[in-house]
Amino acid sequence: IYDYPLMSMGKVKVESIDDAEELQIMDEAFDILGISRDEKYDVYRVSSFCMHMSRLEFQGMGEVASAKNLDAGESLNQMCNFADSGEAIYDAFINPKYKVGTEWVNKTQNVNSVTVGTGSIIKNIFGRLF
């Protein structure tokens, strides 16, 4: 769990809670609510996607951000096939496209903006899951 920054920000291990038991209870609750096996799988996939997305790391000074390591982007791309490569995923966060009038323009962002944007997307995706 320590490989996923957003999942390990707070207290990771609570001695009185058994994670395996909690997972079993949640799975049974899904069954009681009538959630199908495919829907449960999708919940786990989206949760996994959020965890992998939190591994995207950026570096840079001043107004320009860059990818710190392409491994997280590559694994994210293998899981979802969002882009041609992991580098393209990083590029989409660092240089997002905005529509201005009838044209699309790229905006270069700094490290803080990219990090906040990535975190916001993760929180929105996970929040809409439930």
CSV table of C-alpha atoms in Angstrom, one decimal:
chain,number,residue,atom,x,y,z
A,1,ILE,CA,0.0,0.0,0.0
A,2,TYR,CA,3.0,2.3,0.5
A,3,ASP,CA,3.6,2.2,-3.3
A,4,TYR,CA,0.4,4.3,-3.7
A,5,PRO,CA,0.8,7.8,-2.3
A,6,LEU,CA,-2.9,8.7,-1.8
A,7,MET,CA,-3.6,5.5,0.0
A,8,SER,CA,-0.8,5.8,2.5
A,9,MET,CA,-1.1,9.5,3.5
A,10,GLY,CA,-2.8,8.7,6.8
A,11,LYS,CA,-2.6,5.8,9.2
A,12,VAL,CA,-2.2,2.7,7.1
A,13,LYS,CA,-2.5,-0.1,9.6
A,14,VAL,CA,-5.0,-0.2,12.4
A,15,GLU,CA,-4.3,-3.1,14.7
A,16,SER,CA,-8.0,-3.7,15.6
A,17,ILE,CA,-9.1,-4.0,11.9
A,18,ASP,CA,-8.5,-7.0,9.8
A,19,ASP,CA,-8.4,-5.9,6.1
A,20,ALA,CA,-9.2,-9.3,4.7
A,21,GLU,CA,-12.3,-9.6,7.0
A,22,GLU,CA,-13.4,-6.0,6.0
A,23,LEU,CA,-13.1,-6.9,2.3
A,24,GLN,CA,-15.2,-10.0,2.9
A,25,ILE,CA,-17.9,-7.9,4.7
A,26,MET,CA,-17.9,-5.4,1.9
A,27,ASP,CA,-18.2,-8.1,-0.7
A,28,GLU,CA,-21.2,-9.6,1.2
A,29,ALA,CA,-22.8,-6.1,1.4
A,30,PHE,CA,-22.5,-5.8,-2.4
A,31,ASP,CA,-24.3,-9.1,-2.7
A,32,ILE,CA,-27.1,-8.0,-0.3
A,33,LEU,CA,-27.5,-4.8,-2.3
A,34,GLY,CA,-27.9,-6.8,-5.5
A,35,ILE,CA,-24.8,-5.6,-7.1
A,36,SER,CA,-23.7,-8.1,-9.9
A,37,ARG,CA,-20.4,-9.7,-10.1
A,38,ASP,CA,-19.4,-7.5,-13.1
A,39,GLU,CA,-20.4,-4.4,-11.2
A,40,LYS,CA,-18.3,-5.5,-8.2
A,41,TYR,CA,-15.4,-6.1,-10.6
A,42,ASP,CA,-15.8,-2.6,-12.0
A,43,VAL,CA,-15.7,-1.1,-8.5
A,44,TYR,CA,-12.4,-2.9,-7.9
A,45,ARG,CA,-11.1,-1.8,-11.3
A,46,VAL,CA,-11.9,1.8,-10.7
A,47,SER,CA,-10.4,1.7,-7.2
A,48,SER,CA,-7.3,0.1,-8.7
A,49,PHE,CA,-7.2,2.8,-11.4
A,50,CYS,CA,-7.3,5.5,-8.7
A,51,MET,CA,-4.5,3.9,-6.8
A,52,HIS,CA,-2.3,3.6,-9.9
A,53,MET,CA,-3.1,7.2,-11.0
A,54,SER,CA,-1.8,8.4,-7.6
A,55,ARG,CA,1.6,7.0,-8.6
A,56,LEU,CA,2.1,9.7,-11.3
A,57,GLU,CA,5.0,11.8,-10.2
A,58,PHE,CA,6.0,15.2,-11.6
A,59,GLN,CA,9.1,17.3,-11.2
A,60,GLY,CA,10.3,20.7,-12.5
A,61,MET,CA,11.2,24.2,-11.5
A,62,GLY,CA,9.3,27.4,-12.3
A,63,GLU,CA,6.6,27.2,-14.9
A,64,VAL,CA,7.5,23.9,-16.6
A,65,ALA,CA,6.7,20.4,-15.2
A,66,SER,CA,8.0,17.1,-16.5
A,67,ALA,CA,7.5,13.5,-15.7
A,68,LYS,CA,9.7,12.2,-12.9
A,69,ASN,CA,9.4,8.6,-13.9
A,70,LEU,CA,7.5,7.1,-16.8
A,71,ASP,CA,6.8,3.7,-15.0
A,72,ALA,CA,3.5,4.8,-13.5
A,73,GLY,CA,2.3,6.2,-16.8
A,74,GLU,CA,3.2,3.0,-18.6
A,75,SER,CA,1.3,0.8,-16.0
A,76,LEU,CA,-1.7,3.1,-16.1
A,77,ASN,CA,-1.7,3.0,-19.9
A,78,GLN,CA,-1.4,-0.8,-20.0
A,79,MET,CA,-4.4,-1.0,-17.6
A,80,CYS,CA,-6.7,1.4,-19.5
A,81,ASN,CA,-5.2,2.1,-23.0
A,82,PHE,CA,-5.8,5.8,-22.7
A,83,ALA,CA,-3.0,6.9,-24.9
A,84,ASP,CA,-0.2,5.6,-27.2
A,85,SER,CA,2.3,5.5,-24.3
A,86,GLY,CA,2.9,6.4,-20.7
A,87,GLU,CA,4.6,9.6,-21.8
A,88,ALA,CA,1.4,10.7,-23.6
A,89,ILE,CA,-0.5,10.3,-20.4
A,90,TYR,CA,2.0,12.5,-18.6
A,91,ASP,CA,1.9,15.0,-21.5
A,92,ALA,CA,-1.9,15.2,-21.2
A,93,PHE,CA,-1.6,16.3,-17.5
A,94,ILE,CA,1.4,18.7,-18.1
A,95,ASN,CA,0.1,20.3,-21.3
A,96,PRO,CA,-3.7,20.0,-21.3
A,97,LYS,CA,-5.6,21.2,-24.3
A,98,TYR,CA,-8.2,24.0,-24.0
A,99,LYS,CA,-10.7,25.2,-26.6
A,100,VAL,CA,-10.3,28.9,-27.2
A,101,GLY,CA,-12.9,30.0,-29.7
A,102,THR,CA,-12.7,27.5,-32.5
A,103,GLU,CA,-9.1,26.4,-31.9
A,104,TRP,CA,-7.5,24.1,-29.4
A,105,VAL,CA,-4.4,25.4,-27.5
A,106,ASN,CA,-2.0,23.7,-25.1
A,107,LYS,CA,-1.3,25.2,-21.8
A,108,THR,CA,1.9,24.3,-20.0
A,109,GLN,CA,1.4,23.9,-16.3
A,110,ASN,CA,3.8,23.9,-13.3
A,111,VAL,CA,4.4,21.1,-10.9
A,112,ASN,CA,1.9,22.4,-8.3
A,113,SER,CA,-0.9,22.8,-10.9
A,114,VAL,CA,-0.3,19.3,-12.3
A,115,THR,CA,-0.2,17.7,-8.9
A,116,VAL,CA,-3.4,19.4,-7.8
A,117,GLY,CA,-5.2,18.6,-11.0
A,118,THR,CA,-4.2,14.9,-10.8
A,119,GLY,CA,-5.4,14.6,-7.2
A,120,SER,CA,-8.7,16.4,-8.1
A,121,ILE,CA,-9.3,13.9,-10.9
A,122,ILE,CA,-8.6,11.0,-8.7
A,123,LYS,CA,-10.9,12.3,-6.0
A,124,ASN,CA,-13.7,13.0,-8.5
A,125,ILE,CA,-13.5,9.6,-10.1
A,126,PHE,CA,-13.5,7.8,-6.7
A,127,GLY,CA,-16.2,10.0,-5.3
A,128,ARG,CA,-18.5,9.3,-8.3
A,129,LEU,CA,-17.9,5.6,-7.8
A,130,PHE,CA,-20.1,5.4,-4.7
